[in-house]
mmCIF file of C-alpha atoms in Angstrom:
data_model
loop_
_atom_site.group_PDB
_atom_site.id
_atom_site.type_symbol
_atom_site.label_atom_id
_atom_site.label_comp_id
_atom_site.label_asym_id
_atom_site.label_seq_id
_atom_site.Cartn_x
_atom_site.Cartn_y
_atom_site.Cartn_z
ATOM 1 C CA MET A 1 85.170 98.561 90.544
ATOM 2 C CA THR A 2 84.135 99.852 93.927
ATOM 3 C CA THR A 3 82.109 97.708 96.210
ATOM 4 C CA HIS A 4 79.069 99.909 96.324
ATOM 5 C CA THR A 5 78.548 101.343 92.892
ATOM 6 C CA SER A 6 77.694 98.916 90.136
ATOM 7 C CA LEU A 7 77.394 99.138 86.402
ATOM 8 C CA PRO A 8 73.916 99.319 84.893
ATOM 9 C CA ARG A 9 72.708 96.565 82.659
ATOM 10 C CA ARG A 10 73.845 96.755 79.051
ATOM 11 C CA THR A 11 74.245 93.999 76.481
ATOM 12 C CA ALA A 12 77.616 93.341 74.930
ATOM 13 C CA HIS A 13 76.584 94.401 71.441
ATOM 14 C CA ARG A 14 75.467 97.824 72.661
ATOM 15 C CA TRP A 15 78.566 98.804 74.566
ATOM 16 C CA ARG A 16 81.757 97.352 75.890
ATOM 17 C CA ILE A 17 84.487 98.698 78.099
ATOM 18 C CA ALA A 18 88.242 98.182 78.155
ATOM 19 C CA ALA A 19 90.099 99.027 81.346
ATOM 20 C CA ALA A 20 93.796 99.407 82.031
ATOM 21 C CA ALA A 21 95.532 97.050 84.409
ATOM 22 C CA ALA A 22 96.438 97.718 88.002
ATOM 23 C CA LEU A 23 100.088 97.731 87.030
ATOM 24 C CA SER A 24 103.088 99.854 87.761
ATOM 25 C CA ILE A 25 106.794 99.475 87.239
ATOM 26 C CA VAL A 26 109.798 100.639 89.046
ATOM 27 C CA THR A 27 111.053 103.207 91.446
ATOM 28 C CA LEU A 28 113.230 104.088 88.510
ATOM 29 C CA ALA A 29 110.821 103.136 85.801
ATOM 30 C CA ALA A 30 107.053 103.392 85.698
ATOM 31 C CA THR A 31 104.212 104.264 87.980
ATOM 32 C CA GLY A 32 100.954 102.418 87.882
ATOM 33 C CA CYS A 33 97.676 102.416 86.094
ATOM 34 C CA ALA A 34 94.611 101.009 87.782
ATOM 35 C CA ALA A 35 91.504 99.696 86.133
ATOM 36 C CA THR A 36 88.535 101.973 86.719
ATOM 37 C CA PRO A 37 85.773 101.066 84.287
ATOM 38 C CA ALA A 38 83.500 103.732 82.922
ATOM 39 C CA ALA A 39 79.998 103.381 84.241
ATOM 40 C CA GLU A 40 78.393 103.631 80.817
ATOM 41 C CA PRO A 41 78.224 105.843 77.750
ATOM 42 C CA ALA A 42 77.939 109.512 78.676
ATOM 43 C CA ALA A 43 74.447 109.847 77.249
ATOM 44 C CA THR A 44 72.988 107.505 79.870
ATOM 45 C CA ALA A 45 75.482 107.994 82.703
ATOM 46 C CA SER A 46 72.819 109.357 85.072
ATOM 47 C CA THR A 47 70.260 106.602 84.431
ATOM 48 C CA PRO A 48 71.555 103.282 85.793
ATOM 49 C CA VAL A 49 69.418 100.258 85.010
ATOM 50 C CA ALA A 50 68.623 97.619 87.636
ATOM 51 C CA GLY A 51 69.311 93.966 86.950
ATOM 52 C CA GLY A 52 71.493 92.041 84.550
ATOM 53 C CA THR A 53 74.799 90.188 84.679
ATOM 54 C CA LEU A 54 78.192 91.770 84.093
ATOM 55 C CA PHE A 55 81.014 89.633 82.709
ATOM 56 C CA TRP A 56 84.519 90.849 83.523
ATOM 57 C CA GLY A 57 87.709 89.390 82.054
ATOM 58 C CA VAL A 58 90.762 89.497 84.345
ATOM 59 C CA GLU A 59 94.314 88.203 84.257
ATOM 60 C CA THR A 60 94.370 87.248 87.933
ATOM 61 C CA LYS A 61 94.054 83.581 88.836
ATOM 62 C CA LEU A 62 92.216 83.610 92.135
ATOM 63 C CA GLN A 63 93.620 80.818 94.279
ATOM 64 C CA THR A 64 91.245 81.454 97.180
ATOM 65 C CA VAL A 65 88.320 83.769 97.896
ATOM 66 C CA ASN A 66 88.793 83.687 101.653
ATOM 67 C CA PRO A 67 89.675 87.348 102.335
ATOM 68 C CA HIS A 68 91.803 86.393 105.333
ATOM 69 C CA ARG A 69 94.038 84.184 103.209
ATOM 70 C CA ASN A 70 94.307 85.819 99.784
ATOM 71 C CA SER A 71 97.457 87.943 99.428
ATOM 72 C CA GLN A 72 97.258 88.525 95.661
ATOM 73 C CA ASP A 73 97.624 92.209 94.809
ATOM 74 C CA ARG A 74 94.749 92.301 92.366
ATOM 75 C CA ALA A 75 92.379 90.132 94.359
ATOM 76 C CA GLY A 76 91.445 92.974 96.712
ATOM 77 C CA PRO A 77 89.173 94.951 94.353
ATOM 78 C CA ILE A 78 87.443 91.718 93.312
ATOM 79 C CA LEU A 79 86.856 90.395 96.826
ATOM 80 C CA ARG A 80 85.557 93.805 97.913
ATOM 81 C CA ASN A 81 82.289 92.830 96.242
ATOM 82 C CA ALA A 82 81.538 90.408 99.078
ATOM 83 C CA PHE A 83 83.678 91.537 102.008
ATOM 84 C CA ASP A 84 83.452 94.909 103.749
ATOM 85 C CA SER A 85 85.938 96.222 106.303
ATOM 86 C CA TYR A 86 85.655 97.790 109.731
ATOM 87 C CA LEU A 87 87.234 101.024 108.408
ATOM 88 C CA TYR A 88 88.142 102.536 105.063
ATOM 89 C CA ARG A 89 90.940 104.905 104.145
ATOM 90 C CA THR A 90 90.282 108.053 102.153
ATOM 91 C CA GLU A 91 92.601 109.264 99.407
ATOM 92 C CA SER A 92 93.972 111.854 101.820
ATOM 93 C CA GLY A 93 95.013 109.049 104.187
ATOM 94 C CA GLU A 94 92.348 109.444 106.860
ATOM 95 C CA TYR A 95 90.557 106.421 108.297
ATOM 96 C CA GLN A 96 86.773 106.507 108.394
ATOM 97 C CA PRO A 97 84.247 104.030 109.876
ATOM 98 C CA TRP A 98 82.548 101.449 107.656
ATOM 99 C CA LEU A 99 81.261 98.374 109.478
ATOM 100 C CA ALA A 100 82.205 100.306 112.585
ATOM 101 C CA SER A 101 80.073 103.327 113.394
ATOM 102 C CA SER A 102 83.094 104.907 115.075
ATOM 103 C CA TYR A 103 86.574 104.148 116.333
ATOM 104 C CA ALA A 104 88.818 105.780 118.903
ATOM 105 C CA LEU A 105 92.488 105.753 119.874
ATOM 106 C CA ALA A 106 93.676 106.028 123.468
ATOM 107 C CA ASP A 107 96.810 105.528 125.556
ATOM 108 C CA GLY A 108 98.979 107.225 122.957
ATOM 109 C CA GLY A 109 97.676 104.985 120.179
ATOM 110 C CA LYS A 110 98.201 101.730 122.068
ATOM 111 C CA GLN A 111 94.455 101.195 122.542
ATOM 112 C CA VAL A 112 92.019 101.032 119.604
ATOM 113 C CA THR A 113 88.276 100.758 120.204
ATOM 114 C CA LEU A 114 85.745 99.833 117.513
ATOM 115 C CA VAL A 115 82.055 100.572 117.989
ATOM 116 C CA LEU A 116 80.108 98.464 115.489
ATOM 117 C CA ARG A 117 77.334 99.752 113.260
ATOM 118 C CA ASP A 118 73.818 98.674 114.286
ATOM 119 C CA GLY A 119 71.771 96.349 112.094
ATOM 120 C CA VAL A 120 74.638 94.830 110.075
ATOM 121 C CA THR A 121 74.287 91.121 109.331
ATOM 122 C CA PHE A 122 76.325 88.450 107.607
ATOM 123 C CA SER A 123 74.878 86.900 104.465
ATOM 124 C CA ASP A 124 73.762 83.873 106.531
ATOM 125 C CA GLY A 125 71.679 86.171 108.754
ATOM 126 C CA ALA A 126 73.985 86.209 111.784
ATOM 127 C CA PRO A 127 74.475 89.657 113.365
ATOM 128 C CA LEU A 128 77.768 91.509 113.359
ATOM 129 C CA ASN A 129 78.450 92.067 117.030
ATOM 130 C CA ALA A 130 81.406 92.040 119.410
ATOM 131 C CA ASP A 131 81.244 88.250 119.775
ATOM 132 C CA ALA A 132 81.568 87.819 116.008
ATOM 133 C CA VAL A 133 84.561 90.170 115.875
ATOM 134 C CA ILE A 134 86.268 88.312 118.738
ATOM 135 C CA ALA A 135 85.624 84.982 116.960
ATOM 136 C CA ASN A 136 87.246 86.334 113.796
ATOM 137 C CA PHE A 137 90.391 87.560 115.529
ATOM 138 C CA ASP A 138 90.650 84.331 117.496
ATOM 139 C CA LYS A 139 90.557 82.434 114.199
ATOM 140 C CA ILE A 140 92.950 84.774 112.422
ATOM 141 C CA LYS A 141 95.511 84.367 115.190
ATOM 142 C CA THR A 142 95.162 80.589 115.256
ATOM 143 C CA THR A 143 98.356 78.752 114.362
ATOM 144 C CA GLY A 144 97.915 77.039 111.009
ATOM 145 C CA TYR A 145 95.182 79.312 109.684
ATOM 146 C CA LEU A 146 97.871 81.124 107.644
ATOM 147 C CA THR A 147 96.424 84.583 107.163
ATOM 148 C CA SER A 148 97.876 86.782 104.442
ATOM 149 C CA SER A 149 98.661 89.878 106.545
ATOM 150 C CA PRO A 150 100.144 88.851 109.897
ATOM 151 C CA ALA A 151 102.150 92.093 110.017
ATOM 152 C CA GLY A 152 98.969 94.034 110.737
ATOM 153 C CA LEU A 153 98.627 92.218 114.052
ATOM 154 C CA ARG A 154 102.290 92.264 115.065
ATOM 155 C CA PHE A 155 101.807 94.561 118.081
ATOM 156 C CA VAL A 156 98.319 93.402 119.137
ATOM 157 C CA THR A 157 98.717 91.845 122.568
ATOM 158 C CA SER A 158 95.049 91.321 123.458
ATOM 159 C CA TYR A 159 91.472 92.278 122.591
ATOM 160 C CA GLU A 160 88.240 92.158 124.520
ATOM 161 C CA LYS A 161 84.512 92.670 124.266
ATOM 162 C CA THR A 162 83.683 95.821 126.219
ATOM 163 C CA ALA A 163 80.003 96.000 125.176
ATOM 164 C CA ASP A 164 77.672 94.034 122.901
ATOM 165 C CA ASN A 165 78.752 96.206 119.976
ATOM 166 C CA THR A 166 82.227 97.267 121.127
ATOM 167 C CA VAL A 167 85.666 95.651 120.915
ATOM 168 C CA THR A 168 88.857 97.124 122.365
ATOM 169 C CA PHE A 169 92.314 96.147 121.114
ATOM 170 C CA HIS A 170 95.492 96.581 123.140
ATOM 171 C CA LEU A 171 98.849 97.086 121.401
ATOM 172 C CA SER A 172 102.341 96.975 122.823
ATOM 173 C CA GLN A 173 103.138 100.129 120.854
ATOM 174 C CA PRO A 174 101.294 102.450 118.455
ATOM 175 C CA ASP A 175 101.081 100.954 114.981
ATOM 176 C CA SER A 176 99.601 102.617 111.910
ATOM 177 C CA LEU A 177 99.645 99.232 110.156
ATOM 178 C CA PHE A 178 96.891 98.042 112.470
ATOM 179 C CA LEU A 179 94.508 100.731 111.226
ATOM 180 C CA LEU A 180 95.527 99.862 107.670
ATOM 181 C CA TYR A 181 94.772 96.230 108.460
ATOM 182 C CA LEU A 182 91.315 97.146 109.788
ATOM 183 C CA SER A 183 90.639 98.966 106.512
ATOM 184 C CA SER A 184 91.701 96.063 104.282
ATOM 185 C CA GLN A 185 89.676 93.100 103.104
ATOM 186 C CA THR A 186 92.129 90.787 104.881
ATOM 187 C CA SER A 187 90.449 91.701 108.177
ATOM 188 C CA SER A 188 86.903 91.498 106.793
ATOM 189 C CA PRO A 189 84.751 89.504 109.198
ATOM 190 C CA LEU A 190 83.274 86.122 108.324
ATOM 191 C CA SER A 191 80.261 84.749 110.155
ATOM 192 C CA PRO A 192 80.977 82.579 113.221
ATOM 193 C CA ALA A 193 79.328 79.632 111.464
ATOM 194 C CA THR A 194 81.732 80.033 108.549
ATOM 195 C CA LEU A 195 84.747 80.134 110.860
ATOM 196 C CA ALA A 196 83.667 76.793 112.316
ATOM 197 C CA LYS A 197 83.844 75.035 108.936
ATOM 198 C CA PRO A 198 86.673 72.588 108.169
ATOM 199 C CA GLN A 199 90.081 73.944 107.207
ATOM 200 C CA THR A 200 89.714 72.493 103.706
ATOM 201 C CA VAL A 201 86.645 74.671 103.139
ATOM 202 C CA LEU A 202 88.315 77.784 104.521
ATOM 203 C CA GLU A 203 91.445 77.330 102.432
ATOM 204 C CA SER A 204 89.787 78.009 99.075
ATOM 205 C CA GLY A 205 86.373 79.293 100.095
ATOM 206 C CA GLY A 206 83.345 79.667 97.875
ATOM 207 C CA PRO A 207 79.588 79.825 98.495
ATOM 208 C CA GLU A 208 80.274 78.386 101.966
ATOM 209 C CA LEU A 209 81.753 81.731 103.060
ATOM 210 C CA ALA A 210 79.235 84.080 104.674
ATOM 211 C CA GLY A 211 80.650 87.593 104.715
ATOM 212 C CA ILE A 212 79.353 91.138 104.659
ATOM 213 C CA GLY A 213 79.126 92.960 101.346
ATOM 214 C CA PRO A 214 76.725 93.979 98.569
ATOM 215 C CA PHE A 215 77.238 90.593 96.876
ATOM 216 C CA THR A 216 77.534 86.992 97.995
ATOM 217 C CA ILE A 217 79.639 84.272 96.370
ATOM 218 C CA GLU A 218 77.398 82.148 94.180
ATOM 219 C CA SER A 219 80.094 79.902 92.722
ATOM 220 C CA PHE A 220 83.868 79.694 92.573
ATOM 221 C CA THR A 221 86.217 77.599 90.456
ATOM 222 C CA PRO A 222 89.813 78.327 91.549
ATOM 223 C CA ASN A 223 91.961 79.999 88.884
ATOM 224 C CA THR A 224 89.012 80.035 86.473
ATOM 225 C CA GLU A 225 85.790 81.840 87.407
ATOM 226 C CA LEU A 226 84.087 83.599 90.306
ATOM 227 C CA THR A 227 80.389 84.552 90.315
ATOM 228 C CA PHE A 228 78.874 87.079 92.719
ATOM 229 C CA ALA A 229 75.121 87.393 93.313
ATOM 230 C CA LYS A 230 73.421 90.570 94.537
ATOM 231 C CA ARG A 231 72.479 90.806 98.191
ATOM 232 C CA ALA A 232 69.143 92.611 98.161
ATOM 233 C CA ASP A 233 69.167 93.624 101.841
ATOM 234 C CA TYR A 234 72.579 95.307 101.786
ATOM 235 C CA ALA A 235 72.214 98.783 103.300
ATOM 236 C CA TRP A 236 75.332 99.921 105.187
ATOM 237 C CA ALA A 237 77.805 101.316 102.692
ATOM 238 C CA PRO A 238 79.429 104.576 103.841
ATOM 239 C CA ALA A 239 77.686 107.520 102.219
ATOM 240 C CA ALA A 240 81.007 108.971 101.059
ATOM 241 C CA ILE A 241 81.660 105.833 99.021
ATOM 242 C CA ALA A 242 78.183 104.898 97.795
ATOM 243 C CA SER A 243 76.540 108.332 97.500
ATOM 244 C CA GLY A 244 73.340 107.019 99.044
ATOM 245 C CA GLN A 245 73.116 103.781 97.049
ATOM 246 C CA THR A 246 72.360 100.683 99.099
ATOM 247 C CA ALA A 247 71.858 97.423 97.202
ATOM 248 C CA ALA A 248 73.744 96.963 93.926
ATOM 249 C CA HIS A 249 72.097 97.586 90.556
ATOM 250 C CA LEU A 250 73.456 94.402 89.017
ATOM 251 C CA ASP A 251 72.042 90.964 89.776
ATOM 252 C CA LYS A 252 75.349 89.205 89.179
ATOM 253 C CA VAL A 253 79.003 89.873 88.402
ATOM 254 C CA VAL A 254 81.082 87.115 86.823
ATOM 255 C CA TYR A 255 84.883 87.375 86.836
ATOM 256 C CA ARG A 256 86.503 85.126 84.248
ATOM 257 C CA THR A 257 90.220 84.445 84.363
ATOM 258 C CA LEU A 258 91.683 84.894 80.894
ATOM 259 C CA ALA A 259 95.404 84.593 81.503
ATOM 260 C CA GLU A 260 96.610 85.621 78.043
ATOM 261 C CA GLY A 261 96.370 89.275 77.010
ATOM 262 C CA ALA A 262 95.293 88.352 73.478
ATOM 263 C CA THR A 263 92.485 86.221 74.909
ATOM 264 C CA ARG A 264 91.157 89.122 76.999
ATOM 265 C CA THR A 265 91.305 91.433 73.995
ATOM 266 C CA GLY A 266 89.497 88.919 71.801
ATOM 267 C CA ALA A 267 86.843 88.197 74.437
ATOM 268 C CA LEU A 268 86.114 91.909 74.760
ATOM 269 C CA GLN A 269 85.942 92.467 71.030
ATOM 270 C CA GLN A 270 83.600 89.521 70.576
ATOM 271 C CA GLY A 271 81.302 90.541 73.438
ATOM 272 C CA GLN A 272 82.101 87.534 75.621
ATOM 273 C CA VAL A 273 82.902 89.987 78.436
ATOM 274 C CA GLN A 274 81.787 93.593 78.894
ATOM 275 C CA ILE A 275 84.906 94.713 80.779
ATOM 276 C CA ALA A 276 88.492 93.539 80.502
ATOM 277 C CA SER A 277 91.317 94.476 82.832
ATOM 278 C CA ASP A 278 95.045 94.248 82.169
ATOM 279 C CA ILE A 279 94.816 95.295 78.532
ATOM 280 C CA GLN A 280 98.233 94.854 76.938
ATOM 281 C CA PRO A 281 100.023 98.013 75.714
ATOM 282 C CA LEU A 282 100.000 96.893 72.080
ATOM 283 C CA ASP A 283 96.219 96.430 72.222
ATOM 284 C CA VAL A 284 95.337 99.752 73.842
ATOM 285 C CA SER A 285 94.992 101.566 70.499
ATOM 286 C CA VAL A 286 92.397 98.988 69.434
ATOM 287 C CA PHE A 287 90.087 100.270 72.161
ATOM 288 C CA SER A 288 91.150 103.871 72.754
ATOM 289 C CA SER A 289 90.607 104.774 69.102
ATOM 290 C CA SER A 290 87.215 103.074 68.804
ATOM 291 C CA PRO A 291 83.887 104.770 69.590
ATOM 292 C CA ASP A 292 82.526 101.368 70.653
ATOM 293 C CA PHE A 293 84.821 101.131 73.666
ATOM 294 C CA THR A 294 85.889 103.216 76.623
ATOM 295 C CA TYR A 295 89.478 102.910 77.795
ATOM 296 C CA GLN A 296 90.341 104.297 81.227
ATOM 297 C CA ARG A 297 93.320 104.203 83.534
ATOM 298 C CA SER A 298 94.246 105.811 86.817
ATOM 299 C CA ALA A 299 97.147 105.730 89.242
ATOM 300 C CA VAL A 300 96.993 103.413 92.213
ATOM 301 C CA SER A 301 98.253 104.224 95.688
ATOM 302 C CA GLY A 302 101.105 102.454 97.387
ATOM 303 C CA THR A 303 104.561 101.672 96.045
ATOM 304 C CA PRO A 304 105.218 101.314 92.320
ATOM 305 C CA TYR A 305 106.537 97.995 91.132
ATOM 306 C CA SER A 306 110.277 98.305 91.600
ATOM 307 C CA TYR A 307 113.621 96.774 90.741
ATOM 308 C CA TYR A 308 115.929 96.434 93.704
ATOM 309 C CA LEU A 309 119.660 96.276 93.116
ATOM 310 C CA ASN A 310 121.856 94.109 95.325
ATOM 311 C CA VAL A 311 124.013 96.708 97.057
ATOM 312 C CA SER A 312 125.809 94.176 99.230
ATOM 313 C CA LYS A 313 128.011 92.958 96.363
ATOM 314 C CA ALA A 314 130.432 94.681 94.034
ATOM 315 C CA PRO A 315 130.230 96.774 91.991
ATOM 316 C CA LEU A 316 126.976 98.129 93.406
ATOM 317 C CA ASP A 317 128.311 98.212 96.949
ATOM 318 C CA ASP A 318 129.953 101.501 95.882
ATOM 319 C CA ILE A 319 127.468 104.351 96.147
ATOM 320 C CA ARG A 320 129.182 106.165 93.273
ATOM 321 C CA VAL A 321 128.547 103.234 90.961
ATOM 322 C CA ARG A 322 124.918 103.085 92.063
ATOM 323 C CA GLU A 323 124.458 106.775 91.378
ATOM 324 C CA ALA A 324 126.147 106.358 87.995
ATOM 325 C CA PHE A 325 123.831 103.462 87.208
ATOM 326 C CA ILE A 326 120.802 105.643 87.879
ATOM 327 C CA LYS A 327 122.071 108.711 86.051
ATOM 328 C CA GLY A 328 123.226 106.632 83.082
ATOM 329 C CA ILE A 329 119.786 105.361 82.128
ATOM 330 C CA ASP A 330 117.131 107.435 80.367
ATOM 331 C CA LEU A 331 113.927 105.596 81.182
ATOM 332 C CA LYS A 332 111.462 107.776 79.305
ATOM 333 C CA PRO A 333 112.258 106.496 75.782
ATOM 334 C CA ILE A 334 112.472 102.946 77.151
ATOM 335 C CA LEU A 335 108.983 103.155 78.661
ATOM 336 C CA THR A 336 107.583 104.822 75.560
ATOM 337 C CA SER A 337 109.061 102.149 73.335
ATOM 338 C CA ILE A 338 107.909 99.185 75.400
ATOM 339 C CA TYR A 339 104.567 100.404 76.755
ATOM 340 C CA ASN A 340 103.366 102.747 74.018
ATOM 341 C CA GLY A 341 102.539 105.514 76.468
ATOM 342 C CA THR A 342 100.217 103.364 78.595
ATOM 343 C CA PHE A 343 102.449 103.606 81.679
ATOM 344 C CA ASP A 344 103.924 106.638 83.384
ATOM 345 C CA GLN A 345 107.362 106.956 84.869
ATOM 346 C CA ALA A 346 107.316 107.007 88.655
ATOM 347 C CA SER A 347 107.799 110.445 90.163
ATOM 348 C CA ALA A 348 108.452 109.133 93.679
ATOM 349 C CA PRO A 349 109.245 105.886 95.493
ATOM 350 C CA ILE A 350 105.614 106.020 96.650
ATOM 351 C CA SER A 351 102.829 106.439 94.116
ATOM 352 C CA ALA A 352 101.771 109.981 93.274
ATOM 353 C CA LYS A 353 98.235 108.957 94.287
ATOM 354 C CA GLY A 354 97.728 108.893 98.023
ATOM 355 C CA PRO A 355 98.686 110.827 101.138
ATOM 356 C CA PHE A 356 102.378 109.929 101.276
ATOM 357 C CA ALA A 357 103.522 110.858 97.795
ATOM 358 C CA ASP A 358 106.415 113.288 97.410
ATOM 359 C CA THR A 359 106.782 114.089 93.730
ATOM 360 C CA ASN A 360 109.967 116.028 94.433
ATOM 361 C CA SER A 361 111.857 113.046 95.806
ATOM 362 C CA LEU A 362 113.123 111.778 92.451
ATOM 363 C CA LYS A 363 114.008 115.113 90.893
ATOM 364 C CA GLY A 364 117.720 114.454 91.389
ATOM 365 C CA TYR A 365 117.602 111.331 89.234
ATOM 366 C CA ALA A 366 117.348 112.866 85.789
ATOM 367 C CA PRO A 367 119.605 111.088 83.241
ATOM 368 C CA ASN A 368 123.010 112.732 82.928
ATOM 369 C CA VAL A 369 125.616 110.795 80.961
ATOM 370 C CA ASN A 370 128.471 113.164 81.820
ATOM 371 C CA ALA A 371 127.721 112.925 85.530
ATOM 372 C CA ALA A 372 127.516 109.121 85.273
ATOM 373 C CA ASN A 373 130.914 108.987 83.586
ATOM 374 C CA LYS A 374 132.439 111.272 86.200
ATOM 375 C CA LEU A 375 131.121 109.107 89.021
ATOM 376 C CA LEU A 376 132.569 105.985 87.415
ATOM 377 C CA ASP A 377 135.889 107.771 86.990
ATOM 378 C CA GLU A 378 135.872 108.628 90.686
ATOM 379 C CA ALA A 379 135.069 105.026 91.532
ATOM 380 C CA GLY A 380 138.179 103.864 89.692
ATOM 381 C CA TRP A 381 136.686 102.411 86.531
ATOM 382 C CA ASP A 382 138.648 102.559 83.282
ATOM 383 C CA GLN A 383 137.452 105.073 80.699
ATOM 384 C CA ASP A 384 137.407 102.572 77.844
ATOM 385 C CA ALA A 385 134.144 101.510 76.278
ATOM 386 C CA PRO A 386 133.128 99.070 77.476
ATOM 387 C CA ARG A 387 134.400 100.216 80.838
ATOM 388 C CA THR A 388 136.080 97.492 82.861
ATOM 389 C CA ALA A 389 137.028 97.286 86.508
ATOM 390 C CA SER A 390 140.570 96.456 87.479
ATOM 391 C CA ALA A 391 140.936 93.544 89.882
ATOM 392 C CA PRO A 392 142.027 95.587 92.939
ATOM 393 C CA ARG A 393 138.867 97.703 92.779
ATOM 394 C CA THR A 394 136.332 94.865 93.219
ATOM 395 C CA ALA A 395 136.684 91.874 95.488
ATOM 396 C CA SER A 396 134.276 89.894 93.330
ATOM 397 C CA ARG A 397 136.447 90.583 90.290
ATOM 398 C CA SER A 398 133.414 91.718 88.318
ATOM 399 C CA ARG A 399 133.385 93.499 85.029
ATOM 400 C CA CYS A 400 131.122 96.379 84.116
ATOM 401 C CA GLY A 401 130.298 97.027 80.475
ATOM 402 C CA TYR A 402 129.165 100.507 79.567
ATOM 403 C CA SER A 403 128.405 102.097 76.230
ATOM 404 C CA ARG A 404 126.721 105.223 74.987
ATOM 405 C CA ARG A 405 124.078 105.380 72.320
ATOM 406 C CA HIS A 406 122.699 108.402 70.528
ATOM 407 C CA ARG A 407 119.102 108.144 69.444
ATOM 408 C CA SER A 408 117.709 109.715 66.307
ATOM 409 C CA SER A 409 116.234 112.481 68.439
ATOM 410 C CA GLY A 410 119.743 113.598 69.288
ATOM 411 C CA ARG A 411 119.258 112.880 73.006
ATOM 412 C CA ALA A 412 122.009 110.860 74.622
ATOM 413 C CA ALA A 413 121.047 107.639 76.336
ATOM 414 C CA THR A 414 123.015 104.835 77.856
ATOM 415 C CA SER A 415 122.834 101.102 78.219
ATOM 416 C CA TRP A 416 124.480 98.977 80.892
ATOM 417 C CA ARG A 417 125.403 95.367 81.250
ATOM 418 C CA TRP A 418 126.992 93.725 84.259
ATOM 419 C CA GLN A 419 129.149 90.692 83.550
ATOM 420 C CA SER A 420 130.682 88.452 86.163
ATOM 421 C CA GLY A 421 134.056 86.902 85.477
ATOM 422 C CA ARG A 422 137.714 87.638 85.731
ATOM 423 C CA PRO A 423 139.055 90.816 84.104
#
């Protein structure tokens, strides 16, 4: 759910929505699906209704709602409800101003200047100005505060107030991660009064946190429930994101942690929540085939969830064995069998959604059993099934088991198992 567009009021018995999880698997396996709830049934999509409370079931156990400290992957879209950023990144990869009215790079990218938007205030009424920004970066860089994204500040050597609404950052070298950091909720400013609160308050957060966003935090029980309340005076969302909308339509949004997939499914079916994320693959057909629900999924940007092989140890220290491993596995039927078509196989090491995707980069990894066998032959592995390594070939004296299976479709597939031990 985006920060600036909210769902109109509807009761659970009139409509409910199921949303796919923000999940993805594997450079070699599956690319992700992100939860993007439908606004409402098509018949009333252009007539949002003001007011009401939306209940949303999620898998994520929120350990803290302090945006500086929360590093959970799926916390970002939730915390966006209360915490805006200085910049935002478009799908094409460009950075645009948000809480800043403009930004500029100088000195070959080693100087970044933010000019702040006029009239922006924290939820406690304090103005967003250069002093507030300086206070936030002073706090973030404080030893012991333990922010979640220190890499974004790795090359920042200093920063200074150059006008009441302007802050200039100096970097030891150009760093695209700094702009990414300024566009993430982990750099979202908190009011100076909030920053002065005890460490125990800042560690978990809650209603004590005064941020900038279309909602404020009304209550928070770690790992259990988070309630946002509408901020009526919110009026500075970027037009490209909010399409002219200022304050949210909803009065409240309640995120309930329901850790078990079956619990989320049951809560949605029974109307205890109106939206559920992280719907399990086996339950998707329950919602996608029903006229009472809307099931949606979309790819997320970034890197797919991946398995990384240890290439420092035998047998995978041999590039031929690694290539054979990749060519010997047909992932498509595996993904279909396990995920029932709810996940897509990755087409690149970086998600196909976003500015850095190269869908051609994995074209050489199509399964090819004959090529896998040839590579193993070249690497010195016996041709028996299972294939075993002779002791002189591997210092770790490992054994590789390899067998071929033919599925009912007639397509050849392979399975691998790596066993340690003496040949």
